[in-house]
mmCIF file of C-alpha atoms in Angstrom:
data_model
loop_
_atom_site.group_PDB
_atom_site.id
_atom_site.type_symbol
_atom_site.label_atom_id
_atom_site.label_comp_id
_atom_site.label_asym_id
_atom_site.label_seq_id
_atom_site.Cartn_x
_atom_site.Cartn_y
_atom_site.Cartn_z
ATOM 1 C CA MET A 1 25.208 -13.301 -4.826
ATOM 2 C CA LYS A 2 23.387 -10.246 -3.464
ATOM 3 C CA ILE A 3 20.684 -8.797 -5.749
ATOM 4 C CA LEU A 4 18.704 -5.581 -5.230
ATOM 5 C CA VAL A 5 15.414 -5.124 -7.093
ATOM 6 C CA ILE A 6 14.702 -1.379 -7.321
ATOM 7 C CA SER A 7 11.021 -0.445 -7.769
ATOM 8 C CA LEU A 8 10.627 3.266 -7.019
ATOM 9 C CA ALA A 9 7.711 4.134 -9.307
ATOM 10 C CA GLY A 10 4.012 3.565 -8.483
ATOM 11 C CA ILE A 11 2.598 1.135 -5.947
ATOM 12 C CA GLY A 12 0.942 -0.923 -8.654
ATOM 13 C CA ASP A 13 4.231 -0.986 -10.552
ATOM 14 C CA THR A 14 5.725 -2.953 -7.664
ATOM 15 C CA LEU A 15 3.263 -5.754 -8.424
ATOM 16 C CA PHE A 16 4.796 -5.859 -11.916
ATOM 17 C CA ALA A 17 8.111 -6.794 -10.297
ATOM 18 C CA THR A 18 6.817 -9.802 -8.344
ATOM 19 C CA PRO A 19 7.080 -12.361 -11.197
ATOM 20 C CA LEU A 20 10.676 -11.210 -11.782
ATOM 21 C CA ILE A 21 11.442 -11.601 -8.075
ATOM 22 C CA HIS A 22 10.086 -15.158 -8.156
ATOM 23 C CA GLU A 23 12.168 -15.948 -11.239
ATOM 24 C CA LEU A 24 15.284 -14.550 -9.572
ATOM 25 C CA ARG A 25 14.696 -16.892 -6.653
ATOM 26 C CA ALA A 26 14.134 -19.836 -9.001
ATOM 27 C CA ASN A 27 17.370 -19.067 -10.863
ATOM 28 C CA PHE A 28 19.443 -18.196 -7.798
ATOM 29 C CA PRO A 29 18.035 -20.167 -4.842
ATOM 30 C CA ALA A 30 20.939 -19.312 -2.537
ATOM 31 C CA ALA A 31 21.089 -15.579 -3.382
ATOM 32 C CA GLN A 32 20.337 -12.728 -1.001
ATOM 33 C CA ILE A 33 17.471 -10.993 -2.852
ATOM 34 C CA GLU A 34 16.194 -7.664 -1.529
ATOM 35 C CA ALA A 35 13.881 -4.928 -2.781
ATOM 36 C CA LEU A 36 13.943 -1.125 -2.562
ATOM 37 C CA VAL A 37 10.619 0.729 -2.828
ATOM 38 C CA LEU A 38 9.460 4.318 -2.427
ATOM 39 C CA TRP A 39 5.953 3.985 -1.023
ATOM 40 C CA ASN A 40 4.619 2.431 2.179
ATOM 41 C CA GLY A 41 1.935 0.766 0.072
ATOM 42 C CA ALA A 42 4.585 -0.866 -2.108
ATOM 43 C CA ARG A 43 6.269 -2.232 1.009
ATOM 44 C CA ASP A 44 2.891 -3.593 2.101
ATOM 45 C CA LEU A 45 2.484 -5.447 -1.182
ATOM 46 C CA LEU A 46 5.871 -7.136 -0.800
ATOM 47 C CA GLY A 47 5.300 -8.092 2.823
ATOM 48 C CA GLY A 48 5.493 -11.831 3.397
ATOM 49 C CA ASN A 49 6.942 -12.478 -0.065
ATOM 50 C CA PRO A 50 8.871 -15.752 0.414
ATOM 51 C CA HIS A 51 11.271 -14.951 -2.422
ATOM 52 C CA LEU A 52 12.675 -11.833 -0.737
ATOM 53 C CA ASN A 53 15.140 -11.662 2.134
ATOM 54 C CA ALA A 54 14.421 -8.005 2.926
ATOM 55 C CA VAL A 55 12.388 -4.985 1.778
ATOM 56 C CA HIS A 56 13.780 -1.457 2.176
ATOM 57 C CA GLN A 57 11.419 1.534 1.955
ATOM 58 C CA LYS A 58 12.067 5.267 1.895
ATOM 59 C CA ASP A 59 10.079 8.133 0.396
ATOM 60 C CA LEU A 60 13.095 9.652 -1.327
ATOM 61 C CA ILE A 61 10.961 12.328 -2.985
ATOM 62 C CA ARG A 62 9.584 13.693 0.281
ATOM 63 C CA ALA A 63 12.883 13.275 2.145
ATOM 64 C CA GLY A 64 14.909 15.011 -0.556
ATOM 65 C CA PRO A 65 18.508 14.289 -1.567
ATOM 66 C CA ILE A 66 20.269 15.370 1.632
ATOM 67 C CA ARG A 67 18.045 13.502 4.088
ATOM 68 C CA SER A 68 18.019 10.445 1.806
ATOM 69 C CA LEU A 69 21.807 10.079 1.750
ATOM 70 C CA PRO A 70 22.220 8.194 5.082
ATOM 71 C CA PHE A 71 19.577 5.671 4.021
ATOM 72 C CA LEU A 72 21.142 5.158 0.595
ATOM 73 C CA TRP A 73 24.623 4.949 2.116
ATOM 74 C CA ARG A 74 23.466 2.060 4.320
ATOM 75 C CA LEU A 75 22.232 0.259 1.211
ATOM 76 C CA ARG A 76 25.522 0.966 -0.531
ATOM 77 C CA ARG A 77 27.398 -0.649 2.348
ATOM 78 C CA ARG A 78 25.389 -3.852 1.933
ATOM 79 C CA GLY A 79 27.560 -4.658 -1.060
ATOM 80 C CA TYR A 80 25.089 -5.754 -3.733
ATOM 81 C CA ASP A 81 26.515 -7.585 -6.715
ATOM 82 C CA PHE A 82 23.655 -6.754 -9.058
ATOM 83 C CA SER A 83 20.789 -4.252 -9.087
ATOM 84 C CA LEU A 84 17.815 -4.146 -11.433
ATOM 85 C CA ASN A 85 15.607 -1.099 -12.032
ATOM 86 C CA THR A 86 12.245 -2.596 -12.922
ATOM 87 C CA HIS A 87 9.786 -1.311 -15.537
ATOM 88 C CA PRO A 88 8.433 1.335 -15.764
ATOM 89 C CA GLN A 89 10.965 3.641 -14.045
ATOM 90 C CA SER A 90 11.630 6.217 -16.718
ATOM 91 C CA ARG A 91 12.892 9.046 -14.505
ATOM 92 C CA TRP A 92 16.675 9.306 -14.654
ATOM 93 C CA GLN A 93 16.740 9.974 -10.903
ATOM 94 C CA TYR A 94 15.797 6.328 -10.267
ATOM 95 C CA ARG A 95 18.946 5.248 -12.064
ATOM 96 C CA VAL A 96 20.974 7.795 -10.071
ATOM 97 C CA VAL A 97 19.836 5.899 -6.981
ATOM 98 C CA ALA A 98 21.130 2.666 -8.499
ATOM 99 C CA ARG A 99 24.440 4.355 -9.362
ATOM 100 C CA PHE A 100 24.856 5.643 -5.802
ATOM 101 C CA ILE A 101 24.127 2.223 -4.276
ATOM 102 C CA ALA A 102 26.899 1.100 -6.622
ATOM 103 C CA ALA A 103 26.345 -2.545 -7.388
ATOM 104 C CA PRO A 104 29.056 -3.398 -9.949
ATOM 105 C CA GLU A 105 26.359 -4.564 -12.386
ATOM 106 C CA ARG A 106 23.283 -2.356 -12.781
ATOM 107 C CA ALA A 107 20.505 -3.297 -15.195
ATOM 108 C CA SER A 108 17.674 -1.148 -16.530
ATOM 109 C CA HIS A 109 15.516 -0.538 -19.561
ATOM 110 C CA ARG A 110 16.333 2.159 -22.090
ATOM 111 C CA TYR A 111 13.502 4.668 -22.112
ATOM 112 C CA HIS A 112 12.248 7.184 -24.630
ATOM 113 C CA GLY A 113 14.666 10.084 -24.748
ATOM 114 C CA ALA A 114 17.526 8.328 -22.912
ATOM 115 C CA SER A 115 20.788 10.313 -22.863
ATOM 116 C CA ARG A 116 24.490 9.678 -22.433
ATOM 117 C CA LEU A 117 23.939 9.987 -18.698
ATOM 118 C CA ASP A 118 22.066 6.673 -18.700
ATOM 119 C CA ARG A 119 25.102 4.879 -20.119
ATOM 120 C CA TRP A 120 27.046 6.026 -17.052
ATOM 121 C CA LEU A 121 24.304 5.273 -14.536
ATOM 122 C CA VAL A 122 23.744 1.652 -15.602
ATOM 123 C CA THR A 123 26.037 -1.054 -16.950
ATOM 124 C CA ARG A 124 23.525 -3.210 -18.821
ATOM 125 C CA SER A 125 20.278 -2.258 -20.506
ATOM 126 C CA ILE A 126 17.629 -3.413 -22.939
ATOM 127 C CA PRO A 127 15.068 -1.323 -24.852
ATOM 128 C CA GLN A 128 11.616 -1.086 -23.347
ATOM 129 C CA ASP A 129 8.756 -2.414 -25.457
ATOM 130 C CA TYR A 130 5.439 -0.539 -25.465
ATOM 131 C CA THR A 131 3.692 -3.566 -26.991
ATOM 132 C CA ARG A 132 4.479 -5.837 -24.032
ATOM 133 C CA HIS A 133 3.209 -5.764 -20.478
ATOM 134 C CA SER A 134 5.575 -4.390 -17.845
ATOM 135 C CA VAL A 135 5.727 -7.884 -16.341
ATOM 136 C CA GLU A 136 7.147 -9.145 -19.633
ATOM 137 C CA ASN A 137 9.485 -6.148 -19.892
ATOM 138 C CA ASN A 138 10.804 -7.072 -16.454
ATOM 139 C CA LEU A 139 11.272 -10.743 -17.295
ATOM 140 C CA ALA A 140 13.293 -9.647 -20.322
ATOM 141 C CA LEU A 141 15.968 -8.449 -17.862
ATOM 142 C CA LEU A 142 16.774 -12.027 -16.820
ATOM 143 C CA PRO A 143 19.302 -12.722 -19.601
ATOM 144 C CA LEU A 144 21.348 -9.760 -18.335
ATOM 145 C CA LEU A 145 22.034 -11.918 -15.273
ATOM 146 C CA ARG A 146 22.615 -14.989 -17.435
ATOM 147 C CA ALA A 147 19.260 -16.298 -16.197
ATOM 148 C CA ARG A 148 16.092 -17.402 -17.976
ATOM 149 C CA PRO A 149 12.390 -17.924 -17.149
ATOM 150 C CA LEU A 150 11.953 -21.202 -15.293
ATOM 151 C CA LEU A 151 8.374 -20.927 -14.019
ATOM 152 C CA PRO A 152 5.520 -22.364 -16.112
ATOM 153 C CA ARG A 153 3.320 -19.287 -15.588
ATOM 154 C CA HIS A 154 3.624 -15.738 -14.333
ATOM 155 C CA ASP A 155 1.153 -13.599 -12.430
ATOM 156 C CA TYR A 156 1.046 -10.861 -9.824
ATOM 157 C CA GLU A 157 2.129 -12.292 -6.477
ATOM 158 C CA LEU A 158 0.627 -10.946 -3.264
ATOM 159 C CA TYR A 159 0.883 -13.114 -0.172
ATOM 160 C CA LEU A 160 -1.956 -12.270 2.221
ATOM 161 C CA THR A 161 -1.976 -13.849 5.667
ATOM 162 C CA PRO A 162 -4.891 -15.927 7.040
ATOM 163 C CA ALA A 163 -5.474 -13.124 9.576
ATOM 164 C CA GLU A 164 -5.847 -10.534 6.807
ATOM 165 C CA ARG A 165 -8.307 -12.700 4.913
ATOM 166 C CA ALA A 166 -10.206 -13.381 8.143
ATOM 167 C CA TRP A 167 -10.430 -9.637 8.789
ATOM 168 C CA ALA A 168 -12.257 -9.188 5.475
ATOM 169 C CA ASP A 169 -14.713 -11.978 6.327
ATOM 170 C CA GLU A 170 -15.342 -10.492 9.768
ATOM 171 C CA TYR A 171 -15.930 -7.018 8.359
ATOM 172 C CA LEU A 172 -18.501 -8.281 5.853
ATOM 173 C CA ALA A 173 -20.272 -10.339 8.509
ATOM 174 C CA ALA A 174 -20.369 -7.443 10.986
ATOM 175 C CA GLN A 175 -21.790 -5.111 8.328
ATOM 176 C CA GLY A 176 -24.400 -7.623 7.171
ATOM 177 C CA LEU A 177 -22.822 -7.743 3.719
ATOM 178 C CA ALA A 178 -22.138 -11.436 3.445
ATOM 179 C CA GLY A 179 -23.988 -12.789 0.425
ATOM 180 C CA ARG A 180 -24.494 -9.391 -1.199
ATOM 181 C CA VAL A 181 -23.076 -8.325 -4.560
ATOM 182 C CA LEU A 182 -20.081 -6.100 -3.840
ATOM 183 C CA LEU A 183 -18.914 -3.384 -6.215
ATOM 184 C CA GLY A 184 -15.463 -2.048 -5.335
ATOM 185 C CA LEU A 185 -14.842 1.523 -6.427
ATOM 186 C CA HIS A 186 -11.651 3.557 -6.485
ATOM 187 C CA ALA A 187 -12.280 7.136 -7.582
ATOM 188 C CA GLY A 188 -8.679 8.312 -7.200
ATOM 189 C CA SER A 189 -5.352 7.886 -8.954
ATOM 190 C CA GLY A 190 -1.652 8.439 -8.365
ATOM 191 C CA GLY A 191 -0.591 11.918 -7.342
ATOM 192 C CA THR A 192 2.926 12.166 -8.788
ATOM 193 C CA LYS A 193 3.667 14.275 -11.874
ATOM 194 C CA ASN A 194 0.215 15.425 -13.078
ATOM 195 C CA LEU A 195 -1.375 11.964 -12.928
ATOM 196 C CA ALA A 196 -4.201 13.064 -10.634
ATOM 197 C CA LEU A 197 -5.710 14.781 -13.689
ATOM 198 C CA ARG A 198 -6.627 11.380 -15.153
ATOM 199 C CA ARG A 199 -9.344 10.848 -12.533
ATOM 200 C CA TRP A 200 -12.864 10.484 -13.863
ATOM 201 C CA PRO A 201 -14.811 13.491 -12.503
ATOM 202 C CA LEU A 202 -16.342 12.879 -9.086
ATOM 203 C CA GLU A 203 -19.727 14.183 -10.230
ATOM 204 C CA ARG A 204 -19.769 11.431 -12.860
ATOM 205 C CA TYR A 205 -19.287 8.796 -10.174
ATOM 206 C CA LEU A 206 -22.218 10.322 -8.309
ATOM 207 C CA GLU A 207 -24.356 10.286 -11.468
ATOM 208 C CA LEU A 208 -23.443 6.620 -11.855
ATOM 209 C CA VAL A 209 -23.634 5.242 -8.323
ATOM 210 C CA ARG A 210 -26.960 6.659 -7.191
ATOM 211 C CA PRO A 211 -29.153 5.258 -10.002
ATOM 212 C CA PHE A 212 -27.115 2.042 -10.300
ATOM 213 C CA THR A 213 -27.628 1.124 -6.648
ATOM 214 C CA GLN A 214 -31.308 2.090 -6.832
ATOM 215 C CA ALA A 215 -31.801 -0.159 -9.865
ATOM 216 C CA HIS A 216 -29.861 -2.991 -8.202
ATOM 217 C CA PRO A 217 -30.758 -3.148 -4.500
ATOM 218 C CA GLU A 218 -28.676 -6.331 -4.183
ATOM 219 C CA VAL A 219 -25.473 -4.296 -4.781
ATOM 220 C CA THR A 220 -23.385 -2.606 -2.100
ATOM 221 C CA VAL A 221 -20.573 -0.274 -3.135
ATOM 222 C CA LEU A 222 -17.296 -0.418 -1.190
ATOM 223 C CA VAL A 223 -15.236 2.750 -1.606
ATOM 224 C CA PHE A 224 -11.447 2.405 -1.475
ATOM 225 C CA GLY A 225 -8.655 4.955 -1.416
ATOM 226 C CA GLY A 226 -5.737 6.405 0.469
ATOM 227 C CA PRO A 227 -5.267 9.660 2.391
ATOM 228 C CA ASP A 228 -4.935 11.685 -0.839
ATOM 229 C CA GLU A 229 -8.413 10.565 -1.875
ATOM 230 C CA ARG A 230 -10.143 11.115 1.452
ATOM 231 C CA ALA A 231 -11.798 14.403 0.479
ATOM 232 C CA ALA A 232 -13.252 12.942 -2.714
ATOM 233 C CA ASN A 233 -14.462 9.842 -0.885
ATOM 234 C CA ASP A 234 -15.992 11.979 1.869
ATOM 235 C CA GLU A 235 -18.029 13.830 -0.736
ATOM 236 C CA LEU A 236 -19.023 10.604 -2.452
ATOM 237 C CA LEU A 237 -20.259 9.163 0.832
ATOM 238 C CA ALA A 238 -22.041 12.371 1.836
ATOM 239 C CA GLN A 239 -24.109 12.396 -1.368
ATOM 240 C CA THR A 240 -25.078 8.710 -1.534
ATOM 241 C CA ASP A 241 -27.192 6.333 0.534
ATOM 242 C CA PRO A 242 -25.070 5.057 3.476
ATOM 243 C CA ALA A 243 -26.955 1.768 3.313
ATOM 244 C CA ARG A 244 -25.737 1.260 -0.256
ATOM 245 C CA VAL A 245 -22.262 2.855 -0.179
ATOM 246 C CA ARG A 246 -19.692 2.057 2.509
ATOM 247 C CA ARG A 247 -16.065 2.966 3.194
ATOM 248 C CA PRO A 248 -14.317 0.026 4.887
ATOM 249 C CA PRO A 249 -11.925 0.983 7.721
ATOM 250 C CA THR A 250 -8.885 -0.624 6.119
ATOM 251 C CA ALA A 251 -5.682 -0.038 8.073
ATOM 252 C CA SER A 252 -3.321 -1.069 5.281
ATOM 253 C CA LEU A 253 -3.201 -1.816 1.596
ATOM 254 C CA ARG A 254 -3.049 -5.496 2.499
ATOM 255 C CA GLN A 255 -6.380 -5.307 4.341
ATOM 256 C CA ALA A 256 -7.788 -3.442 1.355
ATOM 257 C CA ALA A 257 -6.552 -6.229 -0.936
ATOM 258 C CA ALA A 258 -8.212 -8.855 1.247
ATOM 259 C CA LEU A 259 -11.509 -6.997 0.915
ATOM 260 C CA VAL A 260 -11.060 -6.365 -2.809
ATOM 261 C CA ALA A 261 -10.793 -10.152 -3.134
ATOM 262 C CA LYS A 262 -14.401 -10.356 -1.895
ATOM 263 C CA CYS A 263 -15.714 -7.978 -4.571
ATOM 264 C CA HIS A 264 -17.704 -9.226 -7.554
ATOM 265 C CA LEU A 265 -17.186 -6.026 -9.586
ATOM 266 C CA PHE A 266 -14.488 -3.380 -9.475
ATOM 267 C CA LEU A 267 -14.447 0.043 -11.147
ATOM 268 C CA SER A 268 -11.460 2.366 -11.484
ATOM 269 C CA VAL A 269 -9.078 4.046 -13.871
ATOM 270 C CA ASP A 270 -5.555 2.594 -14.222
ATOM 271 C CA THR A 271 -4.338 2.774 -10.626
ATOM 272 C CA ALA A 272 -2.746 0.547 -8.005
ATOM 273 C CA PHE A 273 -6.250 -0.577 -7.038
ATOM 274 C CA MET A 274 -6.869 -1.682 -10.615
ATOM 275 C CA HIS A 275 -3.886 -4.004 -10.259
ATOM 276 C CA LEU A 276 -5.028 -5.151 -6.818
ATOM 277 C CA ALA A 277 -8.369 -6.113 -8.349
ATOM 278 C CA ALA A 278 -6.542 -8.049 -11.073
ATOM 279 C CA ALA A 279 -4.272 -9.735 -8.540
ATOM 280 C CA MET A 280 -7.274 -10.723 -6.423
ATOM 281 C CA LYS A 281 -9.104 -12.024 -9.526
ATOM 282 C CA VAL A 282 -12.241 -9.897 -9.213
ATOM 283 C CA PRO A 283 -14.524 -11.492 -11.830
ATOM 284 C CA GLY A 284 -16.121 -8.302 -13.167
ATOM 285 C CA GLN A 285 -13.395 -5.707 -13.592
ATOM 286 C CA VAL A 286 -14.196 -2.448 -15.405
ATOM 287 C CA VAL A 287 -11.500 0.097 -16.271
ATOM 288 C CA ILE A 288 -12.098 3.618 -17.595
ATOM 289 C CA GLU A 289 -9.486 4.466 -20.229
ATOM 290 C CA THR A 290 -7.203 7.386 -19.437
ATOM 291 C CA PRO A 291 -4.409 9.164 -21.358
ATOM 292 C CA THR A 292 -1.861 6.971 -19.520
ATOM 293 C CA TRP A 293 -3.432 3.721 -20.737
ATOM 294 C CA ASN A 294 -1.001 1.530 -22.678
ATOM 295 C CA PRO A 295 -0.375 -2.240 -23.017
ATOM 296 C CA PRO A 296 2.415 -2.277 -20.389
ATOM 297 C CA ILE A 297 0.011 -1.398 -17.574
ATOM 298 C CA GLN A 298 -3.140 -3.356 -18.433
ATOM 299 C CA PRO A 299 -4.466 -5.790 -15.805
ATOM 300 C CA TYR A 300 -2.168 -8.794 -16.158
ATOM 301 C CA GLN A 301 -3.551 -12.311 -16.616
ATOM 302 C CA GLN A 302 -7.063 -11.033 -15.884
ATOM 303 C CA PRO A 303 -10.107 -10.444 -18.113
ATOM 304 C CA PHE A 304 -11.522 -6.925 -17.896
ATOM 305 C CA GLN A 305 -13.771 -4.481 -19.715
ATOM 306 C CA LEU A 306 -12.202 -1.262 -20.948
ATOM 307 C CA VAL A 307 -14.510 1.728 -21.294
ATOM 308 C CA PRO A 308 -13.000 3.605 -24.277
ATOM 309 C CA ASN A 309 -12.123 7.250 -23.826
ATOM 310 C CA PRO A 310 -13.250 9.319 -26.859
ATOM 311 C CA GLY A 311 -10.786 12.042 -25.896
ATOM 312 C CA VAL A 312 -7.864 9.621 -26.176
ATOM 313 C CA ALA A 313 -9.054 8.061 -29.436
ATOM 314 C CA GLY A 314 -6.045 5.804 -29.899
ATOM 315 C CA ARG A 315 -3.513 8.600 -29.357
ATOM 316 C CA ASN A 316 -2.233 7.142 -26.068
ATOM 317 C CA LEU A 317 1.473 7.541 -26.801
ATOM 318 C CA GLU A 318 0.915 11.145 -27.832
ATOM 319 C CA PHE A 319 -0.398 11.803 -24.335
ATOM 320 C CA TYR A 320 1.994 9.706 -22.265
ATOM 321 C CA ARG A 321 5.290 7.924 -22.765
ATOM 322 C CA TYR A 322 7.766 6.492 -20.305
ATOM 323 C CA ASP A 323 10.155 9.405 -20.579
ATOM 324 C CA GLY A 324 10.006 10.869 -17.081
ATOM 325 C CA ARG A 325 7.425 13.506 -18.006
ATOM 326 C CA GLY A 326 3.789 13.815 -17.038
ATOM 327 C CA ILE A 327 0.721 13.571 -19.265
ATOM 328 C CA GLN A 328 1.180 15.858 -22.257
ATOM 329 C CA GLY A 329 -1.338 18.666 -22.706
ATOM 330 C CA THR A 330 -2.738 21.487 -20.658
ATOM 331 C CA ARG A 331 -4.584 20.857 -17.431
ATOM 332 C CA GLN A 332 -7.849 21.875 -19.095
ATOM 333 C CA ALA A 333 -7.273 19.561 -22.070
ATOM 334 C CA ILE A 334 -6.568 16.540 -19.869
ATOM 335 C CA LEU A 335 -9.620 17.252 -17.712
ATOM 336 C CA ARG A 336 -11.785 17.554 -20.840
ATOM 337 C CA CYS A 337 -10.361 14.253 -22.025
ATOM 338 C CA MET A 338 -11.558 12.501 -18.872
ATOM 339 C CA GLU A 339 -14.918 14.283 -19.022
ATOM 340 C CA SER A 340 -15.449 12.775 -22.472
ATOM 341 C CA VAL A 341 -16.189 9.363 -20.923
ATOM 342 C CA SER A 342 -19.943 9.237 -20.438
ATOM 343 C CA VAL A 343 -21.845 7.877 -17.463
ATOM 344 C CA ALA A 344 -23.917 5.794 -19.870
ATOM 345 C CA ALA A 345 -20.818 4.022 -21.221
ATOM 346 C CA VAL A 346 -19.558 3.118 -17.747
ATOM 347 C CA ARG A 347 -23.053 2.078 -16.632
ATOM 348 C CA GLU A 348 -23.340 -0.228 -19.640
ATOM 349 C CA ALA A 349 -20.038 -1.936 -18.762
ATOM 350 C CA LEU A 350 -21.135 -2.430 -15.153
ATOM 351 C CA GLU A 351 -24.476 -3.859 -16.276
ATOM 352 C CA ARG A 352 -22.658 -6.360 -18.497
ATOM 353 C CA GLY A 353 -20.357 -7.338 -15.646
ATOM 354 C CA LEU A 354 -23.267 -7.741 -13.249
ATOM 355 C CA SER A 355 -25.178 -9.851 -15.743
ATOM 356 C CA GLN A 356 -22.170 -12.143 -16.227
ATOM 357 C CA ILE A 357 -21.573 -12.802 -12.538
ATOM 358 C CA GLN A 358 -25.292 -13.426 -11.876
ATOM 359 C CA ARG A 359 -25.600 -16.135 -14.518
#
């Protein structure tokens, strides 16, 4: 049997697929199991996964339909027996990709606002469940392959190498940070649709970081982010004490994960780095609620503190559903929503997390 796991949504969403991949291997030990991802970072996260035979990556959005066709045709010629579109991939275009690759059996979830087109694009489907984590939504696909959960426990699976973990140790030693309290910070968010609007304002991070590091000289802040967040991180670094706030020279998401694993606290909105922090079991994880916050994307199998967003006020599904659209509301309304989270509320959550790890 040849199985293709399709995970074309966010980088963090690819972590949601790793328990399913492990279960597929447990159920079909002799199968050829491969993955298709959109982002380089998603390919990084699946690197070294012992349950996969191959990982295929192509930025289909940037390449466009015409330039993507040769790549997709090569996948089609591999002759998959079964493909699975993992949760959450609500855009119908992701299921068009599965249809073009043309495995005879194509599984997916049924999303809000699904049309007749979906019944042509896939052959088997189940309804998504907003009350369950995406990991559990993915595991619910197993019966479509006449499989069942065999593992005693599920969690994000990220297989770092000894060299990657050693790099993190060497960086901390070289910077004189070994033994210090490390606060990881990711001030960005995904850039597809209008999801960048869910970032907490940069000036709020500045209002938070400067007094927090002054009050806690034992804390060093490590700033993480990709190329899309470089400008914001540059400004953050320019307006804070370089002895207290550092930007590690990570060359890949895997190196970043190895360093996140060394953090005692981690602060972000719901991003790929939030899931990295959960996967690396950072003990004091703090998440600022955004309009995209829902049970399917909470940190999985990891305690965390959620800083409530007064602008959301329990209306999460009014702002964002898995229907292929962006956050609902005007740009100004979404920005005001994120501005409604106070510095004091985030500071209080960090103080609680710091107190807990210092006990």
